[in-house]
CSV table of C-alpha atoms in Angstrom, one decimal:
chain,number,residue,atom,x,y,z
A,1,MET,CA,7.7,68.9,-138.4
A,2,SER,CA,6.3,69.2,-141.9
A,3,GLU,CA,8.3,67.3,-144.5
A,4,LYS,CA,8.0,70.3,-146.9
A,5,LEU,CA,11.2,72.3,-146.4
A,6,PRO,CA,11.0,75.9,-145.1
A,7,TYR,CA,11.9,78.7,-147.4
A,8,MET,CA,14.8,80.9,-146.2
A,9,TYR,CA,16.0,84.2,-147.7
A,10,THR,CA,17.5,87.5,-146.6
A,11,LEU,CA,16.0,90.9,-147.4
A,12,PRO,CA,18.4,93.6,-148.8
A,13,ASN,CA,18.7,95.2,-145.4
A,14,GLY,CA,20.0,92.0,-143.8
A,15,LEU,CA,16.8,90.8,-142.1
A,16,ARG,CA,16.4,87.1,-142.4
A,17,VAL,CA,13.0,85.5,-143.3
A,18,VAL,CA,12.0,81.8,-142.8
A,19,PHE,CA,8.7,80.5,-144.0
A,20,GLN,CA,7.1,77.1,-143.5
A,21,PRO,CA,4.0,76.4,-145.7
A,22,VAL,CA,1.3,74.4,-143.9
A,23,LYS,CA,-2.3,73.7,-144.8
A,24,ASN,CA,-4.3,75.3,-142.0
A,25,GLN,CA,-6.8,78.1,-141.6
A,26,VAL,CA,-4.7,79.5,-138.8
A,27,ALA,CA,-1.3,81.0,-139.4
A,28,HIS,CA,1.5,82.3,-137.1
A,29,ALA,CA,4.2,84.9,-137.5
A,30,GLY,CA,6.8,86.4,-135.2
A,31,ILE,CA,9.9,88.6,-135.0
A,32,THR,CA,12.8,87.2,-132.9
A,33,VAL,CA,15.6,89.5,-131.8
A,34,LEU,CA,18.9,88.5,-130.3
A,35,ALA,CA,18.4,90.9,-127.4
A,36,GLY,CA,17.5,88.8,-124.3
A,37,SER,CA,18.3,89.5,-120.7
A,38,ARG,CA,21.9,88.2,-120.7
A,39,PHE,CA,22.8,91.2,-122.9
A,40,GLU,CA,21.7,93.8,-120.4
A,41,ASP,CA,24.2,95.9,-118.6
A,42,ASP,CA,24.7,95.6,-114.9
A,43,HIS,CA,22.2,98.4,-114.0
A,44,GLU,CA,19.6,97.1,-116.5
A,45,GLU,CA,18.4,93.8,-114.9
A,46,GLY,CA,14.9,93.2,-116.2
A,47,LEU,CA,15.1,95.8,-119.0
A,48,ALA,CA,14.6,93.4,-121.9
A,49,HIS,CA,11.5,92.0,-120.2
A,50,PHE,CA,10.3,95.5,-119.5
A,51,LEU,CA,10.8,96.4,-123.1
A,52,GLU,CA,8.8,93.4,-124.2
A,53,HIS,CA,5.8,94.7,-122.1
A,54,SER,CA,6.3,98.3,-123.1
A,55,ILE,CA,6.6,97.7,-126.9
A,56,PHE,CA,2.8,97.3,-127.1
A,57,LYS,CA,2.1,100.7,-125.5
A,58,GLY,CA,2.3,103.0,-128.6
A,59,THR,CA,3.9,103.6,-131.9
A,60,THR,CA,4.2,106.6,-134.2
A,61,LYS,CA,0.8,105.8,-135.7
A,62,ARG,CA,-1.0,103.8,-133.0
A,63,LYS,CA,-2.0,104.1,-129.3
A,64,ALA,CA,-1.9,101.1,-127.0
A,65,PHE,CA,-5.7,100.4,-127.5
A,66,HIS,CA,-5.3,100.3,-131.3
A,67,ILE,CA,-2.3,98.0,-131.1
A,68,LEU,CA,-4.1,95.5,-128.8
A,69,SER,CA,-7.4,95.7,-130.8
A,70,ARG,CA,-5.8,95.4,-134.3
A,71,LEU,CA,-5.7,91.5,-134.3
A,72,ASP,CA,-8.1,90.8,-131.4
A,73,SER,CA,-10.9,92.5,-133.3
A,74,VAL,CA,-10.6,89.8,-136.0
A,75,GLY,CA,-10.1,86.9,-133.6
A,76,GLY,CA,-6.3,86.9,-133.6
A,77,GLU,CA,-3.8,86.9,-130.7
A,78,LEU,CA,-0.8,89.1,-130.1
A,79,ASN,CA,1.9,88.0,-127.6
A,80,ALA,CA,5.5,88.2,-126.7
A,81,TYR,CA,8.2,86.5,-124.5
A,82,THR,CA,11.6,87.3,-123.2
A,83,ALA,CA,14.3,84.7,-122.7
A,84,LYS,CA,17.9,84.8,-121.6
A,85,GLU,CA,19.1,85.3,-125.2
A,86,GLU,CA,16.1,86.5,-127.3
A,87,ILE,CA,13.0,88.6,-127.3
A,88,CYS,CA,10.1,87.5,-129.5
A,89,ILE,CA,7.0,89.4,-130.6
A,90,TYR,CA,4.5,87.1,-132.3
A,91,ALA,CA,0.9,86.5,-133.4
A,92,SER,CA,-1.6,83.9,-134.3
A,93,PHE,CA,-4.3,84.8,-136.8
A,94,SER,CA,-6.7,83.6,-139.5
A,95,LYS,CA,-4.7,83.3,-142.7
A,96,THR,CA,-6.9,86.0,-144.3
A,97,TYR,CA,-5.1,88.6,-142.2
A,98,LEU,CA,-1.5,88.0,-143.0
A,99,ALA,CA,-0.9,91.5,-144.4
A,100,ARG,CA,-2.6,93.1,-141.3
A,101,THR,CA,-0.5,91.0,-139.0
A,102,LEU,CA,2.9,91.7,-140.7
A,103,GLU,CA,2.2,95.4,-140.9
A,104,LEU,CA,1.3,95.4,-137.2
A,105,LEU,CA,4.4,93.5,-136.1
A,106,ALA,CA,6.6,95.8,-138.2
A,107,ASP,CA,5.0,98.9,-136.6
A,108,ILE,CA,5.4,97.5,-133.1
A,109,VAL,CA,9.0,96.4,-133.5
A,110,PHE,CA,10.3,99.3,-135.6
A,111,HIS,CA,8.2,102.3,-134.5
A,112,SER,CA,7.4,102.0,-130.8
A,113,THR,CA,7.5,105.3,-128.9
A,114,PHE,CA,7.3,104.0,-125.3
A,115,PRO,CA,4.9,106.8,-124.0
A,116,GLU,CA,6.0,107.9,-120.5
A,117,LYS,CA,2.5,107.6,-119.1
A,118,GLU,CA,2.1,104.0,-120.3
A,119,ILE,CA,5.6,103.1,-119.0
A,120,GLN,CA,4.7,104.2,-115.4
A,121,LYS,CA,1.5,102.1,-115.4
A,122,GLU,CA,3.4,99.0,-116.8
A,123,LYS,CA,5.9,99.2,-113.9
A,124,GLU,CA,3.2,98.3,-111.5
A,125,VAL,CA,2.0,95.4,-113.7
A,126,ILE,CA,5.6,93.9,-113.8
A,127,VAL,CA,6.1,94.3,-110.1
A,128,ASP,CA,2.9,92.4,-109.6
A,129,GLU,CA,4.2,89.7,-112.0
A,130,ILE,CA,7.4,89.5,-109.9
A,131,ASN,CA,5.4,89.1,-106.7
A,132,SER,CA,3.2,86.4,-108.3
A,133,TYR,CA,6.3,84.4,-109.0
A,134,LEU,CA,7.4,84.8,-105.4
A,135,ASP,CA,4.1,83.2,-104.4
A,136,SER,CA,4.8,80.2,-106.6
A,137,PRO,CA,7.8,78.3,-105.2
A,138,SER,CA,7.7,75.7,-108.0
A,139,GLU,CA,8.4,78.5,-110.4
A,140,CYS,CA,10.7,80.9,-108.6
A,141,ILE,CA,13.0,78.1,-107.5
A,142,PHE,CA,14.1,77.8,-111.2
A,143,ASP,CA,15.2,81.4,-111.2
A,144,GLU,CA,17.1,81.2,-108.0
A,145,PHE,CA,18.7,78.0,-109.1
A,146,GLU,CA,20.1,79.7,-112.2
A,147,SER,CA,21.4,82.5,-110.0
A,148,LEU,CA,23.4,79.9,-108.1
A,149,LEU,CA,24.7,78.2,-111.2
A,150,PHE,CA,25.7,81.4,-113.0
A,151,ALA,CA,26.6,83.5,-110.0
A,152,ASN,CA,27.9,87.0,-110.8
A,153,HIS,CA,27.0,86.7,-114.4
A,154,PRO,CA,24.1,88.1,-116.5
A,155,LEU,CA,22.8,84.5,-117.2
A,156,GLY,CA,22.2,84.2,-113.5
A,157,ARG,CA,20.0,87.3,-113.2
A,158,ASN,CA,16.2,87.1,-113.1
A,159,ILE,CA,14.6,87.9,-116.4
A,160,LEU,CA,11.9,89.9,-114.6
A,161,GLY,CA,14.4,92.1,-112.8
A,162,THR,CA,13.8,93.4,-109.3
A,163,GLN,CA,11.3,96.0,-108.0
A,164,GLU,CA,14.1,98.4,-107.6
A,165,THR,CA,15.4,98.1,-111.2
A,166,VAL,CA,12.0,98.1,-112.7
A,167,HIS,CA,11.0,101.3,-111.0
A,168,SER,CA,14.3,102.9,-112.2
A,169,PHE,CA,13.7,102.4,-115.9
A,170,THR,CA,12.8,105.3,-118.1
A,171,ARG,CA,11.8,105.9,-121.7
A,172,GLU,CA,15.4,106.7,-122.5
A,173,HIS,CA,16.5,103.3,-121.2
A,174,LEU,CA,14.1,101.6,-123.6
A,175,LEU,CA,15.1,103.7,-126.6
A,176,ALA,CA,18.8,103.0,-125.9
A,177,TYR,CA,18.2,99.3,-125.7
A,178,VAL,CA,16.3,99.3,-129.0
A,179,ALA,CA,19.1,101.3,-130.6
A,180,ARG,CA,21.7,99.0,-129.3
A,181,TYR,CA,20.2,95.7,-130.5
A,182,PHE,CA,17.2,96.2,-132.8
A,183,GLY,CA,19.0,96.1,-136.2
A,184,PRO,CA,17.7,94.0,-139.2
A,185,GLU,CA,20.8,91.7,-139.2
A,186,ASN,CA,20.0,90.9,-135.6
A,187,MET,CA,16.4,89.8,-136.3
A,188,VAL,CA,14.5,86.9,-137.9
A,189,LEU,CA,10.9,87.0,-139.3
A,190,SER,CA,9.4,83.5,-139.1
A,191,ILE,CA,6.0,82.6,-140.6
A,192,VAL,CA,4.0,79.4,-140.7
A,193,GLY,CA,0.8,79.2,-142.7
A,194,GLN,CA,-1.0,78.4,-145.9
A,195,PHE,CA,0.6,81.0,-148.2
A,196,SER,CA,2.6,81.1,-151.4
A,197,GLU,CA,6.3,81.9,-151.2
A,198,ARG,CA,5.7,84.8,-153.6
A,199,LYS,CA,3.2,86.3,-151.2
A,200,ILE,CA,5.5,86.0,-148.3
A,201,GLN,CA,8.4,87.6,-150.2
A,202,GLU,CA,6.2,90.4,-151.3
A,203,LEU,CA,4.7,91.2,-147.9
A,204,SER,CA,7.9,90.7,-145.9
A,205,THR,CA,9.7,93.1,-148.3
A,206,ARG,CA,6.9,95.6,-148.1
A,207,TYR,CA,6.7,95.8,-144.3
A,208,PHE,CA,10.2,94.8,-143.2
A,209,GLY,CA,12.5,95.6,-146.1
A,210,ASP,CA,12.9,99.4,-145.5
A,211,TYR,CA,13.9,99.1,-141.8
A,212,ASN,CA,17.5,100.3,-141.3
A,213,GLY,CA,17.9,100.3,-137.5
A,214,LEU,CA,21.6,100.4,-136.4
A,215,GLY,CA,21.4,97.8,-133.7
A,216,LYS,CA,24.0,95.1,-133.8
A,217,ALA,CA,24.4,91.5,-132.5
A,218,PRO,CA,25.6,91.7,-128.9
A,219,VAL,CA,29.0,90.5,-127.9
A,220,LEU,CA,28.9,87.5,-125.6
A,221,ASN,CA,30.1,87.8,-122.1
A,222,HIS,CA,31.3,84.2,-121.7
A,223,PHE,CA,30.4,82.5,-118.4
A,224,GLN,CA,33.4,81.2,-116.5
A,225,ASN,CA,34.4,80.1,-113.0
A,226,TYR,CA,31.5,77.8,-112.1
A,227,ALA,CA,31.5,76.7,-108.5
A,228,PRO,CA,28.9,74.2,-107.2
A,229,VAL,CA,27.0,75.1,-104.1
A,230,THR,CA,24.3,73.7,-101.8
A,231,VAL,CA,21.6,75.9,-100.5
A,232,GLU,CA,18.7,74.9,-98.3
A,233,LYS,CA,15.9,77.4,-97.3
A,234,ASN,CA,13.0,77.0,-94.9
A,235,LYS,CA,9.8,78.0,-96.6
A,236,SER,CA,6.2,78.0,-95.5
A,237,ASN,CA,5.2,75.7,-98.3
A,238,TYR,CA,2.7,72.8,-98.3
A,239,GLN,CA,5.5,70.6,-99.8
A,240,SER,CA,9.2,70.8,-100.4
A,241,HIS,CA,10.7,71.7,-103.7
A,242,GLY,CA,14.1,70.8,-104.9
A,243,LEU,CA,16.4,71.5,-107.9
A,244,MET,CA,19.8,69.9,-108.5
A,245,GLY,CA,22.0,70.0,-111.5
A,246,GLY,CA,25.1,71.6,-113.1
A,247,LEU,CA,26.7,72.8,-116.3
A,248,ALA,CA,26.1,71.1,-119.6
A,249,TYR,CA,26.8,71.9,-123.3
A,250,PRO,CA,26.2,75.0,-125.5
A,251,TYR,CA,24.1,75.1,-128.7
A,252,ASN,CA,27.0,74.3,-131.0
A,253,ALA,CA,28.6,71.5,-129.0
A,254,LYS,CA,28.9,68.2,-130.8
A,255,GLU,CA,27.4,66.6,-127.7
A,256,ARG,CA,24.2,68.6,-127.7
A,257,LYS,CA,22.0,66.0,-129.5
A,258,ALA,CA,23.3,63.2,-127.3
A,259,MET,CA,22.7,65.3,-124.2
A,260,VAL,CA,19.0,65.8,-125.4
A,261,LEU,CA,18.6,62.1,-125.7
A,262,LEU,CA,20.3,61.4,-122.4
A,263,ASN,CA,18.0,63.9,-120.6
A,264,ASN,CA,15.0,62.3,-122.3
A,265,ILE,CA,16.0,59.0,-120.9
A,266,LEU,CA,16.6,60.4,-117.4
A,267,GLY,CA,13.6,62.6,-116.8
A,268,GLY,CA,11.9,63.7,-120.0
A,269,PRO,CA,8.2,64.1,-120.6
A,270,ALA,CA,7.4,60.4,-121.0
A,271,LEU,CA,5.9,58.5,-118.1
A,272,ASN,CA,8.5,55.8,-118.5
A,273,SER,CA,11.5,58.0,-117.9
A,274,ARG,CA,13.9,56.6,-115.3
A,275,LEU,CA,13.1,59.3,-112.7
A,276,SER,CA,9.4,58.9,-113.2
A,277,LEU,CA,9.5,55.1,-112.9
A,278,SER,CA,11.7,55.1,-109.8
A,279,VAL,CA,10.8,58.2,-107.8
A,280,ARG,CA,7.1,58.4,-108.7
A,281,GLU,CA,6.0,54.9,-109.7
A,282,LYS,CA,8.2,52.6,-107.6
A,283,TYR,CA,8.5,54.6,-104.4
A,284,GLY,CA,5.7,57.2,-104.6
A,285,TYR,CA,7.9,59.9,-103.3
A,286,SER,CA,6.9,62.7,-105.7
A,287,TYR,CA,4.0,63.7,-108.0
A,288,SER,CA,6.3,66.1,-109.9
A,289,ILE,CA,9.7,64.8,-111.1
A,290,GLU,CA,11.5,65.9,-114.2
A,291,SER,CA,14.8,66.8,-115.7
A,292,ASN,CA,15.7,69.5,-118.3
A,293,TYR,CA,18.6,70.5,-120.5
A,294,THR,CA,18.9,74.1,-121.5
A,295,PRO,CA,21.7,75.2,-123.9
A,296,TYR,CA,22.9,78.7,-124.4
A,297,ALA,CA,25.4,80.2,-126.9
A,298,ASP,CA,28.5,79.6,-124.8
A,299,THR,CA,27.3,77.2,-122.1
A,300,GLY,CA,24.3,75.3,-120.8
A,301,PHE,CA,22.9,73.4,-117.8
A,302,PHE,CA,20.9,70.4,-116.8
A,303,SER,CA,18.5,70.3,-113.8
A,304,ILE,CA,16.3,67.8,-112.0
A,305,TYR,CA,13.2,69.2,-110.3
A,306,PHE,CA,11.1,67.5,-107.7
A,307,GLY,CA,8.2,68.4,-105.4
A,308,THR,CA,7.6,66.2,-102.4
A,309,ASP,CA,6.6,66.0,-98.8
A,310,LYS,CA,9.4,67.1,-96.5
A,311,ARG,CA,9.6,63.6,-95.1
A,312,HIS,CA,10.7,62.3,-98.5
A,313,VAL,CA,13.4,64.9,-99.5
A,314,GLN,CA,16.3,62.7,-98.4
A,315,ASN,CA,15.0,59.5,-100.0
A,316,THR,CA,14.1,61.4,-103.2
A,317,LEU,CA,17.7,62.6,-103.5
A,318,ARG,CA,19.1,59.2,-102.8
A,319,VAL,CA,16.9,57.7,-105.6
A,320,ILE,CA,18.0,60.4,-108.0
A,321,HIS,CA,21.6,59.8,-107.3
A,322,LYS,CA,21.1,56.1,-107.8
A,323,GLU,CA,19.6,56.8,-111.3
A,324,LEU,CA,22.5,59.1,-112.2
A,325,LYS,CA,25.0,56.5,-111.1
A,326,ARG,CA,23.3,53.9,-113.3
A,327,LEU,CA,23.6,56.1,-116.4
A,328,LYS,CA,27.3,56.7,-115.5
A,329,GLU,CA,28.2,53.0,-115.0
A,330,GLN,CA,25.8,50.9,-117.2
A,331,LYS,CA,26.0,51.4,-120.9
A,332,LEU,CA,22.7,51.1,-122.7
A,333,GLY,CA,22.1,47.9,-124.6
A,334,VAL,CA,21.3,47.8,-128.3
A,335,VAL,CA,17.5,47.4,-127.7
A,336,GLN,CA,17.4,50.1,-124.9
A,337,LEU,CA,19.2,52.6,-127.1
A,338,SER,CA,17.0,51.9,-130.1
A,339,LYS,CA,13.9,52.4,-128.1
A,340,ALA,CA,15.2,55.6,-126.5
A,341,LYS,CA,16.0,57.0,-130.0
A,342,GLU,CA,12.5,56.2,-131.3
A,343,GLN,CA,10.9,57.7,-128.3
A,344,LEU,CA,12.8,61.0,-128.8
A,345,LYS,CA,11.9,61.0,-132.5
A,346,GLY,CA,8.3,60.6,-131.5
A,347,HIS,CA,8.5,63.5,-129.0
A,348,LEU,CA,9.9,65.7,-131.7
A,349,ALA,CA,7.2,64.7,-134.2
A,350,LEU,CA,4.5,65.6,-131.6
A,351,ALA,CA,6.2,69.0,-130.9
A,352,GLY,CA,6.1,69.7,-134.6
A,353,GLU,CA,2.3,69.3,-134.6
A,354,SER,CA,2.1,72.7,-132.9
A,355,ASN,CA,2.3,75.2,-135.7
A,356,SER,CA,2.8,78.1,-133.2
A,357,GLY,CA,5.6,76.3,-131.6
A,358,LEU,CA,7.1,75.5,-135.0
A,359,MET,CA,7.1,79.2,-136.0
A,360,LEU,CA,8.9,80.1,-132.7
A,361,ALA,CA,11.4,77.2,-133.2
A,362,LEU,CA,12.1,78.2,-136.8
A,363,GLY,CA,12.8,81.8,-135.8
A,364,LYS,CA,15.2,80.8,-133.0
A,365,SER,CA,17.0,78.2,-135.1
A,366,VAL,CA,17.7,80.7,-137.8
A,367,LEU,CA,18.7,83.4,-135.3
A,368,ILE,CA,21.2,81.0,-133.6
A,369,PHE,CA,22.4,78.7,-136.3
A,370,ASP,CA,21.4,80.6,-139.4
A,371,GLN,CA,20.0,77.3,-140.8
A,372,ILE,CA,17.1,74.8,-140.5
A,373,ASP,CA,17.7,71.1,-140.1
A,374,THR,CA,15.2,68.9,-141.9
A,375,THR,CA,13.3,66.2,-140.0
A,376,ARG,CA,15.4,63.6,-141.9
A,377,GLU,CA,18.7,65.3,-140.9
A,378,ILE,CA,17.6,65.5,-137.2
A,379,TYR,CA,16.6,61.9,-137.2
A,380,LYS,CA,19.9,60.9,-138.8
A,381,GLY,CA,21.8,62.8,-136.1
A,382,ILE,CA,19.8,60.9,-133.4
A,383,ASP,CA,20.5,57.6,-135.1
A,384,LYS,CA,24.3,58.3,-135.0
A,385,ILE,CA,24.4,58.6,-131.2
A,386,THR,CA,26.2,55.7,-129.6
A,387,ALA,CA,25.9,54.1,-126.1
A,388,GLU,CA,29.5,55.0,-125.6
A,389,GLU,CA,28.7,58.7,-126.2
A,390,LEU,CA,25.9,58.7,-123.7
A,391,LEU,CA,28.1,57.0,-121.1
A,392,HIS,CA,30.9,59.6,-121.6
A,393,ILE,CA,28.4,62.5,-121.3
A,394,ALA,CA,26.8,61.0,-118.2
A,395,ASN,CA,30.2,60.8,-116.5
A,396,GLU,CA,31.1,64.3,-117.5
A,397,VAL,CA,27.8,66.1,-116.7
A,398,PHE,CA,26.5,64.0,-113.8
A,399,ASP,CA,29.8,64.2,-111.8
A,400,PRO,CA,28.5,64.5,-108.1
A,401,GLU,CA,31.4,66.9,-107.4
A,402,LYS,CA,30.0,69.4,-110.0
A,403,LEU,CA,26.4,69.5,-108.9
A,404,THR,CA,24.5,72.4,-107.3
A,405,TYR,CA,21.6,71.9,-105.0
A,406,LEU,CA,18.7,74.2,-104.0
A,407,ILE,CA,16.0,73.0,-101.6
A,408,TYR,CA,12.9,74.9,-100.5
A,409,ASN,CA,11.8,73.0,-97.5
A,410,GLN,CA,9.7,73.4,-94.4
A,411,ARG,CA,11.6,71.2,-92.0
A,412,GLU,CA,12.3,70.5,-88.4
A,413,GLU,CA,15.4,72.0,-86.8
A,414,GLY,CA,18.4,69.5,-86.8
A,415,GLU,CA,17.5,67.7,-90.1
A,416,GLU,CA,20.4,67.4,-92.5
A,417,LEU,CA,20.4,67.5,-96.3
A,418,TYR,CA,21.7,64.3,-98.0
A,419,ILE,CA,24.1,65.0,-100.8
């Protein structure tokens, strides 16, 4: 992250703006809305993602072609994503075209008309996207794993929806979803680039200050009643895929930073993570082995993914359990803990080198926390983590009685899954 602090202010209509100045010819901007898939009603599975696709299909002043060409014609890129809790429409562009970009983003987010003809075409595109995920077991296993963790709750539903729900959506569904959640107080405009604060204030006010949508922040449907399960499926794959894990901490939990550090030690991106050194380097059981921690507003989860030959599933699980047990029983020494903290700081510094990622992170941070932590504050928080905290968290989160398992495996009849 840049050491220069971001500027934050709120427009008169309640829309929040966060701006990080950086010296670069390329700039990035995005609008993040607290309107992700967990806020859909029961009959709306996949609607937030469908809206993300359809929002580019026409506005009161532009057709789809003109939207898609507006930045592409000057070498920029327009994109979007849908997550469980947010939708984001964003762009990367030469800094010369800041005004063009902000005007386009405002037009897309505030004035989309969702033409019926374009909606019908987009349904087939999304169904094809759903099918492409089904063809990729290393990707669809994550969606199914969350459906097991968060059974009978919106967090467990697939962001893409189903073929049936996608085909059921109408223009009225999209307009109703926008009216429900797309209000200025439920949005954040984030910008990273080589601009003056005065210019950002002027242009953000010009293009975003007059929007008076009535959408409100959604009410959380808190997840409860987690029940661990074990599911094994026979698949015609070239290798087996496994996911195991359980519930962890939400965004605002005091344990969140320590959980990030613990996950980094266990199976983060470094080649010297414990899972990488044991499962991959020592035993050669798996090319792909990683752990992840995902926090939400009211809950969170951790997971361990591996891909391996069907002959090594049992042994891979045994080694993983051995590493979890070590973290639960052996407190990190002073040197180990210090090295782990420095490694995490380094990973965060590398992540901050991506200005596009920084823009997205700033928008989400303001949307969720309504604040931005400086690099120094983040590092101070990491430095305060103790070995005792990590031991406590490991025993709480890695409890074998609380773990859920999902295995995609082509196996012989009669083989048993080791738990």
